[in-house]
């Protein structure tokens, strides 16, 4: 009886060497979650990379935010000072505007590729116009992931790429002056394929009841007038007592 084990082993070994090793590509997993409650929350990004080796890569998360959400750029500047975040917002964000008078915008988050890293972006929800609904559902979509690697040869690029894009360079995070936001330099980034969970996050935000308008408006005016008159009375009383003591 002739053994066929050796030819089979040879064939299997040959197939292993001829099949493209896509598993050797740098793979990434992204988890996105919104923490805390109320109008002031945090978006938490958890990234895990495999097969990094000695690669030296920059990472860019491009997060598109709806008009219902804003970031406080002054808060981000303070966080940069303590090395808690590297972010670039290409416009002045008016924190006083309501949702109906605001526009969607984009936040750029920079980091160095490591085996595991976490990024926290503080977000705030804008007030909505009064409505018959008690809550407004706001959706936050998953960000897009880009990388730039320095010590990787073009023919040995160990990344699962989707395409390329020209976006602000990582040193854009150093721009704090509102007048210089438009001067950010652009670099070519590689869009990377990644697994993520979830792809869209929904958040419910309370909305003022439009049916209570006819009651709330006059009540607010009356309470404001009473409070103002009481403050004037207290200030005048304190002033008279101080004058008597001085005399």
mmCIF file of C-alpha atoms in Angstrom:
data_model
loop_
_atom_site.group_PDB
_atom_site.id
_atom_site.type_symbol
_atom_site.label_atom_id
_atom_site.label_comp_id
_atom_site.label_asym_id
_atom_site.label_seq_id
_atom_site.Cartn_x
_atom_site.Cartn_y
_atom_site.Cartn_z
ATOM 1 C CA UNK A 1 0.000 0.000 0.000
ATOM 2 C CA UNK A 2 1.436 3.361 -1.052
ATOM 3 C CA UNK A 3 1.298 6.196 1.483
ATOM 4 C CA UNK A 4 -0.141 9.471 0.210
ATOM 5 C CA UNK A 5 0.566 11.468 3.396
ATOM 6 C CA UNK A 6 3.795 13.036 2.146
ATOM 7 C CA UNK A 7 2.339 14.384 -1.156
ATOM 8 C CA UNK A 8 -0.653 15.829 0.732
ATOM 9 C CA UNK A 9 1.607 17.612 3.216
ATOM 10 C CA UNK A 10 3.646 19.057 0.355
ATOM 11 C CA UNK A 11 0.526 20.292 -1.425
ATOM 12 C CA UNK A 12 -0.884 21.918 1.732
ATOM 13 C CA UNK A 13 2.427 23.639 2.455
ATOM 14 C CA UNK A 14 2.555 24.969 -1.090
ATOM 15 C CA UNK A 15 -0.974 26.342 -0.792
ATOM 16 C CA UNK A 16 -0.114 28.125 2.461
ATOM 17 C CA UNK A 17 2.743 29.962 0.765
ATOM 18 C CA UNK A 18 0.719 30.896 -2.329
ATOM 19 C CA UNK A 19 -2.403 32.194 -0.549
ATOM 20 C CA UNK A 20 -2.143 35.961 0.237
ATOM 21 C CA UNK A 21 -1.608 36.443 3.943
ATOM 22 C CA UNK A 22 -4.221 39.103 4.602
ATOM 23 C CA UNK A 23 -4.163 38.171 8.252
ATOM 24 C CA UNK A 24 -0.696 39.706 8.500
ATOM 25 C CA UNK A 25 -2.113 43.140 7.816
ATOM 26 C CA UNK A 26 -2.382 45.600 10.671
ATOM 27 C CA UNK A 27 -5.910 45.145 11.989
ATOM 28 C CA UNK A 28 -7.863 47.497 14.219
ATOM 29 C CA UNK A 29 -10.920 47.313 16.434
ATOM 30 C CA UNK A 30 -12.792 50.431 17.534
ATOM 31 C CA UNK A 31 -15.411 50.674 20.254
ATOM 32 C CA UNK A 32 -17.422 53.870 20.701
ATOM 33 C CA UNK A 33 -19.541 54.731 23.742
ATOM 34 C CA UNK A 34 -21.132 57.843 25.224
ATOM 35 C CA UNK A 35 -20.655 58.148 28.977
ATOM 36 C CA UNK A 36 -22.370 60.262 31.674
ATOM 37 C CA UNK A 37 -25.865 61.739 31.471
ATOM 38 C CA UNK A 38 -27.636 65.030 30.868
ATOM 39 C CA UNK A 39 -26.441 67.732 28.474
ATOM 40 C CA UNK A 40 -22.721 67.267 29.223
ATOM 41 C CA UNK A 41 -21.242 63.906 28.252
ATOM 42 C CA UNK A 42 -18.120 62.196 26.901
ATOM 43 C CA UNK A 43 -17.545 60.179 23.750
ATOM 44 C CA UNK A 44 -15.098 57.423 24.588
ATOM 45 C CA UNK A 45 -13.089 55.763 21.831
ATOM 46 C CA UNK A 46 -11.288 52.522 22.594
ATOM 47 C CA UNK A 47 -8.845 51.333 19.903
ATOM 48 C CA UNK A 48 -6.901 48.091 19.718
ATOM 49 C CA UNK A 49 -4.327 47.343 17.038
ATOM 50 C CA UNK A 50 -2.752 44.044 16.150
ATOM 51 C CA UNK A 51 0.570 43.226 14.437
ATOM 52 C CA UNK A 52 2.094 46.677 14.980
ATOM 53 C CA UNK A 53 5.692 45.517 15.333
ATOM 54 C CA UNK A 54 8.162 48.402 14.982
ATOM 55 C CA UNK A 55 5.804 50.574 12.967
ATOM 56 C CA UNK A 56 5.741 54.311 13.619
ATOM 57 C CA UNK A 57 2.312 55.601 12.650
ATOM 58 C CA UNK A 58 0.147 58.614 13.376
ATOM 59 C CA UNK A 59 -3.561 58.115 13.873
ATOM 60 C CA UNK A 60 -6.426 60.421 12.971
ATOM 61 C CA UNK A 61 -10.049 59.991 13.992
ATOM 62 C CA UNK A 62 -12.449 62.185 12.016
ATOM 63 C CA UNK A 63 -15.655 62.605 14.001
ATOM 64 C CA UNK A 64 -18.634 64.308 12.346
ATOM 65 C CA UNK A 65 -21.018 65.835 14.889
ATOM 66 C CA UNK A 66 -24.629 66.922 14.249
ATOM 67 C CA UNK A 67 -25.885 70.450 14.888
ATOM 68 C CA UNK A 68 -27.399 69.285 18.182
ATOM 69 C CA UNK A 69 -23.911 68.752 19.658
ATOM 70 C CA UNK A 70 -21.029 71.149 20.252
ATOM 71 C CA UNK A 71 -17.570 71.023 21.791
ATOM 72 C CA UNK A 72 -16.169 73.726 24.028
ATOM 73 C CA UNK A 73 -12.898 74.739 22.362
ATOM 74 C CA UNK A 74 -11.670 76.453 25.543
ATOM 75 C CA UNK A 75 -12.154 73.177 27.384
ATOM 76 C CA UNK A 76 -10.209 71.338 24.694
ATOM 77 C CA UNK A 77 -7.349 73.856 24.969
ATOM 78 C CA UNK A 78 -7.115 73.159 28.712
ATOM 79 C CA UNK A 79 -7.099 69.425 28.045
ATOM 80 C CA UNK A 80 -4.292 69.852 25.502
ATOM 81 C CA UNK A 81 -2.252 71.708 28.110
ATOM 82 C CA UNK A 82 -2.416 68.639 30.362
ATOM 83 C CA UNK A 83 -1.828 66.237 27.431
ATOM 84 C CA UNK A 84 -5.271 64.688 27.725
ATOM 85 C CA UNK A 85 -6.257 65.187 24.093
ATOM 86 C CA UNK A 86 -4.852 66.265 20.721
ATOM 87 C CA UNK A 87 -7.704 67.827 18.783
ATOM 88 C CA UNK A 88 -8.322 70.275 15.981
ATOM 89 C CA UNK A 89 -11.639 72.041 15.340
ATOM 90 C CA UNK A 90 -11.469 74.083 12.106
ATOM 91 C CA UNK A 91 -13.989 76.735 13.168
ATOM 92 C CA UNK A 92 -15.151 78.889 16.035
ATOM 93 C CA UNK A 93 -17.849 77.087 18.012
ATOM 94 C CA UNK A 94 -20.567 79.324 19.444
ATOM 95 C CA UNK A 95 -21.672 77.545 22.613
ATOM 96 C CA UNK A 96 -24.719 79.797 23.076
ATOM 97 C CA UNK A 97 -26.554 78.923 19.858
ATOM 98 C CA UNK A 98 -29.589 76.672 19.876
ATOM 99 C CA UNK A 99 -29.748 73.537 17.804
ATOM 100 C CA UNK A 100 -31.982 75.103 15.145
ATOM 101 C CA UNK A 101 -29.440 77.893 14.502
ATOM 102 C CA UNK A 102 -26.347 75.695 14.399
ATOM 103 C CA UNK A 103 -24.644 73.607 11.711
ATOM 104 C CA UNK A 104 -22.927 70.214 11.776
ATOM 105 C CA UNK A 105 -19.131 70.285 12.039
ATOM 106 C CA UNK A 106 -16.111 67.989 12.269
ATOM 107 C CA UNK A 107 -13.582 67.304 15.030
ATOM 108 C CA UNK A 108 -10.127 65.867 14.249
ATOM 109 C CA UNK A 109 -8.487 63.727 16.948
ATOM 110 C CA UNK A 110 -4.799 62.781 16.731
ATOM 111 C CA UNK A 111 -2.761 60.087 18.483
ATOM 112 C CA UNK A 112 0.155 57.733 17.921
ATOM 113 C CA UNK A 113 -0.678 54.174 16.946
ATOM 114 C CA UNK A 114 -0.150 51.845 19.893
ATOM 115 C CA UNK A 115 -1.369 48.372 20.662
ATOM 116 C CA UNK A 116 -4.163 49.826 22.766
ATOM 117 C CA UNK A 117 -5.254 53.409 23.333
ATOM 118 C CA UNK A 118 -8.221 55.397 24.643
ATOM 119 C CA UNK A 119 -9.455 58.842 23.639
ATOM 120 C CA UNK A 120 -12.143 60.839 25.453
ATOM 121 C CA UNK A 121 -13.890 63.743 23.722
ATOM 122 C CA UNK A 122 -16.133 65.959 25.921
ATOM 123 C CA UNK A 123 -19.351 66.914 24.125
ATOM 124 C CA UNK A 124 -22.301 69.101 25.040
ATOM 125 C CA UNK A 125 -25.866 69.039 23.744
ATOM 126 C CA UNK A 126 -27.559 72.206 22.554
ATOM 127 C CA UNK A 127 -31.029 73.269 23.629
ATOM 128 C CA UNK A 128 -33.813 72.507 21.186
ATOM 129 C CA UNK A 129 -36.820 74.617 20.345
ATOM 130 C CA UNK A 130 -39.944 73.726 22.370
ATOM 131 C CA UNK A 131 -41.853 70.824 20.920
ATOM 132 C CA UNK A 132 -44.784 68.543 21.645
ATOM 133 C CA UNK A 133 -42.302 65.697 22.065
ATOM 134 C CA UNK A 134 -40.727 65.198 25.469
ATOM 135 C CA UNK A 135 -37.394 63.975 24.072
ATOM 136 C CA UNK A 136 -35.304 64.452 20.943
ATOM 137 C CA UNK A 137 -33.317 61.529 19.584
ATOM 138 C CA UNK A 138 -29.783 62.490 18.486
ATOM 139 C CA UNK A 139 -27.576 60.099 16.553
ATOM 140 C CA UNK A 140 -23.777 60.082 16.587
ATOM 141 C CA UNK A 141 -22.166 58.101 13.797
ATOM 142 C CA UNK A 142 -18.912 56.190 14.116
ATOM 143 C CA UNK A 143 -15.768 58.165 13.155
ATOM 144 C CA UNK A 144 -13.480 57.490 10.202
ATOM 145 C CA UNK A 145 -10.002 56.145 10.937
ATOM 146 C CA UNK A 146 -6.867 57.343 9.101
ATOM 147 C CA UNK A 147 -3.167 56.583 9.568
ATOM 148 C CA UNK A 148 0.206 57.868 8.344
ATOM 149 C CA UNK A 149 3.224 55.569 8.685
ATOM 150 C CA UNK A 150 6.836 56.670 8.244
ATOM 151 C CA UNK A 151 8.977 53.537 8.301
ATOM 152 C CA UNK A 152 6.886 51.319 6.024
ATOM 153 C CA UNK A 153 7.814 50.522 2.432
ATOM 154 C CA UNK A 154 5.128 51.047 -0.166
ATOM 155 C CA UNK A 155 5.250 47.420 -1.333
ATOM 156 C CA UNK A 156 5.118 46.091 2.242
ATOM 157 C CA UNK A 157 2.365 48.235 3.655
ATOM 158 C CA UNK A 158 0.812 46.076 6.398
ATOM 159 C CA UNK A 159 -2.491 47.943 6.530
ATOM 160 C CA UNK A 160 -5.976 47.172 5.345
ATOM 161 C CA UNK A 161 -6.611 50.403 3.482
ATOM 162 C CA UNK A 162 -9.855 51.706 2.020
ATOM 163 C CA UNK A 163 -8.572 54.828 0.254
ATOM 164 C CA UNK A 164 -6.687 58.081 0.663
ATOM 165 C CA UNK A 165 -7.716 61.567 1.784
ATOM 166 C CA UNK A 166 -6.105 64.993 2.168
ATOM 167 C CA UNK A 167 -6.796 66.180 5.712
ATOM 168 C CA UNK A 168 -5.233 68.501 8.329
ATOM 169 C CA UNK A 169 -1.816 67.377 9.579
ATOM 170 C CA UNK A 170 -1.286 66.316 13.174
ATOM 171 C CA UNK A 171 0.392 69.617 14.123
ATOM 172 C CA UNK A 172 -2.967 71.315 13.520
ATOM 173 C CA UNK A 173 -3.747 70.372 17.124
ATOM 174 C CA UNK A 174 -1.253 73.069 18.200
ATOM 175 C CA UNK A 175 -3.384 75.885 16.700
ATOM 176 C CA UNK A 176 -5.262 77.650 19.494
ATOM 177 C CA UNK A 177 -5.767 81.098 17.952
ATOM 178 C CA UNK A 178 -9.189 81.379 16.292
ATOM 179 C CA UNK A 179 -7.772 83.705 13.639
ATOM 180 C CA UNK A 180 -5.313 81.019 12.495
ATOM 181 C CA UNK A 181 -7.668 78.055 12.323
ATOM 182 C CA UNK A 182 -7.804 78.246 8.524
ATOM 183 C CA UNK A 183 -4.010 78.062 8.256
ATOM 184 C CA UNK A 184 -3.752 74.366 9.086
ATOM 185 C CA UNK A 185 -1.461 72.450 6.732
ATOM 186 C CA UNK A 186 -2.837 69.453 4.855
ATOM 187 C CA UNK A 187 -1.312 65.984 4.648
ATOM 188 C CA UNK A 188 -2.164 62.812 2.791
ATOM 189 C CA UNK A 189 -3.718 60.191 5.060
ATOM 190 C CA UNK A 190 -4.564 56.542 4.420
ATOM 191 C CA UNK A 191 -8.088 55.524 5.377
ATOM 192 C CA UNK A 192 -7.945 52.297 7.314
ATOM 193 C CA UNK A 193 -10.434 49.473 7.488
ATOM 194 C CA UNK A 194 -11.481 48.556 11.015
ATOM 195 C CA UNK A 195 -14.076 46.619 12.966
ATOM 196 C CA UNK A 196 -16.246 48.676 15.252
ATOM 197 C CA UNK A 197 -19.167 48.346 17.600
ATOM 198 C CA UNK A 198 -21.574 50.101 17.491
ATOM 199 C CA UNK A 199 -21.708 52.029 14.208
ATOM 200 C CA UNK A 200 -24.345 54.544 15.392
ATOM 201 C CA UNK A 201 -25.174 55.681 18.932
ATOM 202 C CA UNK A 202 -28.557 57.214 19.789
ATOM 203 C CA UNK A 203 -29.048 59.604 22.700
ATOM 204 C CA UNK A 204 -32.310 61.017 24.061
ATOM 205 C CA UNK A 205 -32.255 64.684 25.147
ATOM 206 C CA UNK A 206 -35.202 66.330 26.966
ATOM 207 C CA UNK A 207 -37.059 69.052 25.067
ATOM 208 C CA UNK A 208 -39.224 71.862 26.422
ATOM 209 C CA UNK A 209 -42.972 71.320 26.129
ATOM 210 C CA UNK A 210 -44.455 73.859 23.704
ATOM 211 C CA UNK A 211 -47.896 73.358 25.327
ATOM 212 C CA UNK A 212 -46.612 74.961 28.535
ATOM 213 C CA UNK A 213 -45.523 78.166 26.770
ATOM 214 C CA UNK A 214 -48.579 80.253 27.764
ATOM 215 C CA UNK A 215 -48.045 79.357 31.417
ATOM 216 C CA UNK A 216 -44.249 79.373 31.643
ATOM 217 C CA UNK A 217 -43.722 82.773 29.961
ATOM 218 C CA UNK A 218 -45.919 84.917 32.250
ATOM 219 C CA UNK A 219 -44.816 82.936 35.329
ATOM 220 C CA UNK A 220 -41.161 83.530 34.449
ATOM 221 C CA UNK A 221 -41.758 87.278 33.983
ATOM 222 C CA UNK A 222 -43.615 87.570 37.298
ATOM 223 C CA UNK A 223 -40.983 85.647 39.253
ATOM 224 C CA UNK A 224 -38.205 87.712 37.644
ATOM 225 C CA UNK A 225 -39.916 90.986 38.593
ATOM 226 C CA UNK A 226 -40.509 89.834 42.178
ATOM 227 C CA UNK A 227 -36.879 88.723 42.502
ATOM 228 C CA UNK A 228 -35.603 92.021 41.064
ATOM 229 C CA UNK A 229 -37.762 94.120 43.384
ATOM 230 C CA UNK A 230 -36.617 92.087 46.384
ATOM 231 C CA UNK A 231 -32.954 92.568 45.463
ATOM 232 C CA UNK A 232 -33.478 96.337 45.086
ATOM 233 C CA UNK A 233 -35.170 96.435 48.518
ATOM 234 C CA UNK A 234 -32.305 94.525 50.168
ATOM 235 C CA UNK A 235 -29.638 96.696 48.499
ATOM 236 C CA UNK A 236 -31.353 99.921 49.610
ATOM 237 C CA UNK A 237 -31.762 98.637 53.179
ATOM 238 C CA UNK A 238 -28.109 97.626 53.431
ATOM 239 C CA UNK A 239 -27.065 101.010 52.031
ATOM 240 C CA UNK A 240 -29.133 102.918 54.580
ATOM 241 C CA UNK A 241 -27.730 100.889 57.461
ATOM 242 C CA UNK A 242 -24.180 101.447 56.264
ATOM 243 C CA UNK A 243 -24.767 105.195 56.013
ATOM 244 C CA UNK A 244 -26.137 105.341 59.574
ATOM 245 C CA UNK A 245 -23.073 103.539 60.919
ATOM 246 C CA UNK A 246 -20.752 105.926 59.089
ATOM 247 C CA UNK A 247 -22.577 108.928 60.508
#
